[in-house]
Amino acid sequence: MGLYARSSWRFFILGIGLLPILIFQVTGDARLNSKATTMHVTNSSLEEFRSTIAGYGQYIPIEILEKYYSILGPQAMLDVFEGDPFCHSIAHNLGNVVLLKTNNLQEAIDTCGNRCDEGCFHGILEGLFKDFDVLKNGTPSEWSSHVSKEEFEAKFEDICLRRELSTHVFDCYHAIGHVSMFVAEYDIEEAIGYCKLLHDKRAAYTCATGVF
C-alpha cells in the first residue's frame, strides 16, 4: 500500500472515530438551546402568572389564559394548576383555550393528556360546542352553544365515537355531561335527558356524573 493510500486510510479511521463526538456535540447543543428556551418562561413569568390568577378561584377568565398561553405554554400553566386542590375545575377553561389555539382536536388532546385529572381534556370537549366570543367576555352562565339543542341531540350518540377520542371514550362521556349542562342552559333535568339518549347504561351513567 502506497504512502498516499495509507494516509487516506488513517484519515478515514480518524473521521469515523470523531463522528460520535460530533453527533454528541450537535445534540448536546440542541438540548442546551431547548433548555434555554424553557428557562426563558420560568421564574418571573411564572410568578406573575401565579399572582394574576390568585384571586379568581376556580374560574380564570379566558383572556388571561390566552395571554399566558403565549408566554408560558400550556404545560407550564398546568404545572401551576396541579398545585391547587381545584386543579380539575380550573383546567376546564385551559382546555377551551388549548382547542382554540391548536384548532385541531387530536393536537389539543395530545397537549392536555390526562393532566389535572382529565380537567383539561374535559375543557376540550366543552370547547367543541362553545361560542368563544362569549367565553372571552362572559361568565359561565352566559356561555352558549355552537349547535342547536336539536342538532346536539341528533349527534349526541356519536360524539364520543370519533377516532380522536377512541382511547378516551368514558372520559368523553363524562365531559359530554358537562356539555349537556350548558346546551340545556343549566337545566339539570334536561341535561340528564340528553344522557339518557345513550343506549349503553355505563355511558349514560358516566354522562350523568358530568352533569353534577
Protein backbone atom coordinates (compact mmCIF):
# COMPACT_ATOMS: atom_id res chain seq x y z
CA MET A 1 0.00 0.00 0.00
CA GLY A 2 1.43 3.41 -1.00
CA LEU A 3 2.03 6.35 1.32
CA TYR A 4 -0.98 8.26 -0.05
CA ALA A 5 -3.27 5.25 0.39
CA ARG A 6 -2.08 4.68 3.98
CA SER A 7 -2.61 8.36 4.83
CA SER A 8 -6.13 8.34 3.34
CA TRP A 9 -6.97 5.23 5.36
CA ARG A 10 -5.74 6.87 8.58
CA PHE A 11 -7.88 9.96 7.94
CA PHE A 12 -10.90 7.74 7.26
CA ILE A 13 -10.41 5.89 10.58
CA LEU A 14 -9.92 9.20 12.40
CA GLY A 15 -13.10 10.60 10.83
CA ILE A 16 -15.15 7.58 11.92
CA GLY A 17 -13.76 7.94 15.44
CA LEU A 18 -14.69 11.61 15.63
CA LEU A 19 -18.23 11.11 14.26
CA PRO A 20 -19.85 10.14 17.60
CA ILE A 21 -18.19 13.14 19.27
CA LEU A 22 -19.56 15.48 16.60
CA ILE A 23 -23.05 13.95 16.89
CA PHE A 24 -22.92 14.29 20.68
CA GLN A 25 -21.85 17.91 20.34
CA VAL A 26 -24.67 18.78 17.95
CA THR A 27 -27.37 17.04 20.00
CA GLY A 28 -25.93 18.49 23.19
CA ASP A 29 -26.13 21.98 21.75
CA ALA A 30 -29.74 21.32 20.71
CA ARG A 31 -30.60 20.20 24.24
CA LEU A 32 -28.95 23.29 25.69
CA ASN A 33 -30.85 25.55 23.31
CA SER A 34 -34.10 23.77 24.18
CA LYS A 35 -33.34 24.11 27.88
CA ALA A 36 -32.55 27.79 27.44
CA THR A 37 -35.91 28.28 25.75
CA THR A 38 -37.66 26.51 28.63
CA MET A 39 -35.73 28.55 31.21
CA HIS A 40 -36.93 31.70 29.48
CA VAL A 41 -40.54 31.07 30.55
CA THR A 42 -39.88 30.28 34.20
CA ASN A 43 -39.24 32.36 37.32
CA SER A 44 -40.60 35.91 36.85
CA SER A 45 -43.21 34.93 34.21
CA LEU A 46 -44.49 32.05 36.34
CA GLU A 47 -44.63 34.23 39.45
CA GLU A 48 -46.52 36.87 37.50
CA PHE A 49 -48.98 34.21 36.33
CA ARG A 50 -49.49 32.87 39.86
CA SER A 51 -50.09 36.38 41.15
CA THR A 52 -52.52 37.20 38.34
CA ILE A 53 -54.74 34.15 38.82
CA ALA A 54 -54.63 34.12 42.62
CA GLY A 55 -57.92 35.94 43.12
CA TYR A 56 -60.03 34.09 40.57
CA GLY A 57 -60.71 30.79 42.35
CA GLN A 58 -61.93 28.00 40.07
CA TYR A 59 -62.86 30.24 37.15
CA ILE A 60 -59.96 32.01 35.42
CA PRO A 61 -61.12 34.25 32.54
CA ILE A 62 -60.35 33.04 29.05
CA GLU A 63 -58.49 36.22 28.09
CA ILE A 64 -55.99 35.72 30.93
CA LEU A 65 -55.38 32.11 29.95
CA GLU A 66 -54.95 33.14 26.32
CA LYS A 67 -52.35 35.76 27.27
CA TYR A 68 -50.23 33.40 29.36
CA TYR A 69 -50.67 30.53 26.89
CA SER A 70 -48.49 32.53 24.52
CA ILE A 71 -45.97 33.41 27.24
CA LEU A 72 -45.71 30.16 29.20
CA GLY A 73 -47.31 27.43 27.11
CA PRO A 74 -49.96 25.01 28.40
CA GLN A 75 -47.63 22.60 30.21
CA ALA A 76 -46.13 25.28 32.46
CA MET A 77 -49.63 26.56 33.21
CA LEU A 78 -50.78 23.05 34.11
CA ASP A 79 -47.74 22.71 36.38
CA VAL A 80 -49.08 25.71 38.30
CA PHE A 81 -52.64 24.38 38.38
CA GLU A 82 -51.58 20.99 39.69
CA GLY A 83 -50.51 22.65 42.91
CA ASP A 84 -54.13 23.69 43.51
CA PRO A 85 -56.74 21.32 45.04
CA PHE A 86 -59.26 22.61 42.45
CA CYS A 87 -56.94 21.78 39.55
CA HIS A 88 -59.62 19.81 37.69
CA SER A 89 -62.15 22.64 37.64
CA ILE A 90 -59.56 25.31 36.86
CA ALA A 91 -58.18 23.30 33.93
CA HIS A 92 -61.54 23.19 32.14
CA ASN A 93 -61.08 26.70 30.78
CA LEU A 94 -57.50 25.96 29.79
CA GLY A 95 -58.82 23.03 27.75
CA ASN A 96 -61.07 25.51 25.94
CA VAL A 97 -58.03 27.67 25.17
CA VAL A 98 -55.92 24.69 24.02
CA LEU A 99 -58.61 23.81 21.48
CA LEU A 100 -58.92 27.44 20.42
CA LYS A 101 -55.16 27.80 19.93
CA THR A 102 -54.47 24.47 18.23
CA ASN A 103 -57.70 24.41 16.19
CA ASN A 104 -57.14 20.65 15.98
CA LEU A 105 -58.89 18.09 18.18
CA GLN A 106 -56.11 15.48 18.13
CA GLU A 107 -53.39 18.03 18.85
CA ALA A 108 -55.45 19.50 21.68
CA ILE A 109 -55.98 16.05 23.23
CA ASP A 110 -52.26 15.28 22.98
CA THR A 111 -51.45 18.62 24.61
CA CYS A 112 -53.77 18.17 27.59
CA GLY A 113 -53.19 14.45 28.14
CA ASN A 114 -54.77 13.41 31.44
CA ARG A 115 -53.45 16.33 33.46
CA CYS A 116 -55.49 17.77 36.32
CA ASP A 117 -57.46 14.50 36.46
CA GLU A 118 -58.67 14.98 32.87
CA GLY A 119 -59.86 18.54 33.61
CA CYS A 120 -58.01 19.98 30.62
CA PHE A 121 -59.38 17.20 28.38
CA HIS A 122 -62.93 17.87 29.59
CA GLY A 123 -62.44 21.51 28.66
CA ILE A 124 -61.54 20.48 25.11
CA LEU A 125 -64.84 18.65 24.73
CA GLU A 126 -66.74 21.60 26.14
CA GLY A 127 -64.88 23.89 23.76
CA LEU A 128 -66.17 21.96 20.75
CA PHE A 129 -69.58 23.45 21.41
CA LYS A 130 -68.87 26.85 22.97
CA ASP A 131 -69.02 30.27 21.44
CA PHE A 132 -65.55 31.64 22.12
CA ASP A 133 -66.67 35.27 21.80
CA VAL A 134 -68.96 34.64 24.75
CA LEU A 135 -66.24 32.72 26.57
CA LYS A 136 -63.82 35.62 26.34
CA ASN A 137 -66.23 38.28 27.53
CA GLY A 138 -68.83 36.48 29.59
CA THR A 139 -69.29 34.34 32.67
CA PRO A 140 -70.13 30.61 32.90
CA SER A 141 -73.87 31.40 33.00
CA GLU A 142 -73.55 33.29 29.70
CA TRP A 143 -71.86 30.53 27.71
CA SER A 144 -73.75 29.49 24.60
CA SER A 145 -73.52 26.58 22.25
CA HIS A 146 -72.33 26.43 18.64
CA VAL A 147 -75.17 24.00 17.86
CA SER A 148 -78.89 23.96 18.45
CA LYS A 149 -80.40 21.59 21.00
CA GLU A 150 -81.95 19.60 18.18
CA GLU A 151 -78.64 19.26 16.35
CA PHE A 152 -76.85 18.33 19.57
CA GLU A 153 -79.45 15.66 20.34
CA ALA A 154 -79.13 14.21 16.83
CA LYS A 155 -75.33 13.91 17.14
CA PHE A 156 -75.13 13.11 20.84
CA GLU A 157 -74.73 9.34 20.48
CA ASP A 158 -71.81 9.65 18.06
CA ILE A 159 -69.77 12.42 19.69
CA CYS A 160 -67.53 10.12 21.74
CA LEU A 161 -67.10 7.62 18.92
CA ARG A 162 -64.86 9.99 16.94
CA ARG A 163 -61.50 8.48 16.03
CA GLU A 164 -59.57 11.05 18.07
CA LEU A 165 -61.48 10.04 21.19
CA SER A 166 -61.16 6.27 20.82
CA THR A 167 -58.84 5.93 23.84
CA HIS A 168 -60.86 8.36 25.98
CA VAL A 169 -64.38 7.07 25.46
CA PHE A 170 -65.69 7.11 29.05
CA ASP A 171 -63.79 10.28 29.93
CA CYS A 172 -65.53 11.72 26.90
CA TYR A 173 -68.96 10.67 28.17
CA HIS A 174 -68.27 12.42 31.47
CA ALA A 175 -67.20 15.56 29.61
CA ILE A 176 -70.32 15.38 27.47
CA GLY A 177 -72.28 15.55 30.71
CA HIS A 178 -70.69 18.97 31.24
CA VAL A 179 -71.58 19.90 27.67
CA SER A 180 -75.17 18.77 28.21
CA MET A 181 -75.50 21.24 31.07
CA PHE A 182 -74.74 24.34 29.05
CA VAL A 183 -76.62 23.10 25.96
CA ALA A 184 -79.59 22.62 28.33
CA GLU A 185 -78.90 26.12 29.73
CA TYR A 186 -78.19 24.62 33.17
CA ASP A 187 -81.50 22.77 33.40
CA ILE A 188 -80.39 19.60 35.22
CA GLU A 189 -83.43 17.53 34.25
CA GLU A 190 -82.99 18.38 30.56
CA ALA A 191 -79.25 17.65 30.73
CA ILE A 192 -79.91 14.24 32.29
CA GLY A 193 -82.39 13.66 29.48
CA TYR A 194 -79.56 14.00 26.98
CA CYS A 195 -77.50 11.44 28.91
CA LYS A 196 -80.42 9.00 28.77
CA LEU A 197 -80.18 9.09 24.97
CA LEU A 198 -77.07 6.93 25.27
CA HIS A 199 -78.02 3.28 24.81
CA ASP A 200 -75.08 1.97 26.82
CA LYS A 201 -76.05 2.17 30.51
CA ARG A 202 -72.48 2.74 31.69
CA ALA A 203 -72.09 5.54 29.18
CA ALA A 204 -75.38 7.12 30.30
CA TYR A 205 -74.34 6.90 33.96
CA THR A 206 -70.90 8.36 33.24
CA CYS A 207 -72.53 11.20 31.30
CA ALA A 208 -74.82 11.90 34.27
CA THR A 209 -71.81 12.23 36.59
CA GLY A 210 -70.66 15.10 34.38
CA VAL A 211 -73.96 16.91 34.81
CA PHE A 212 -73.49 17.30 38.57
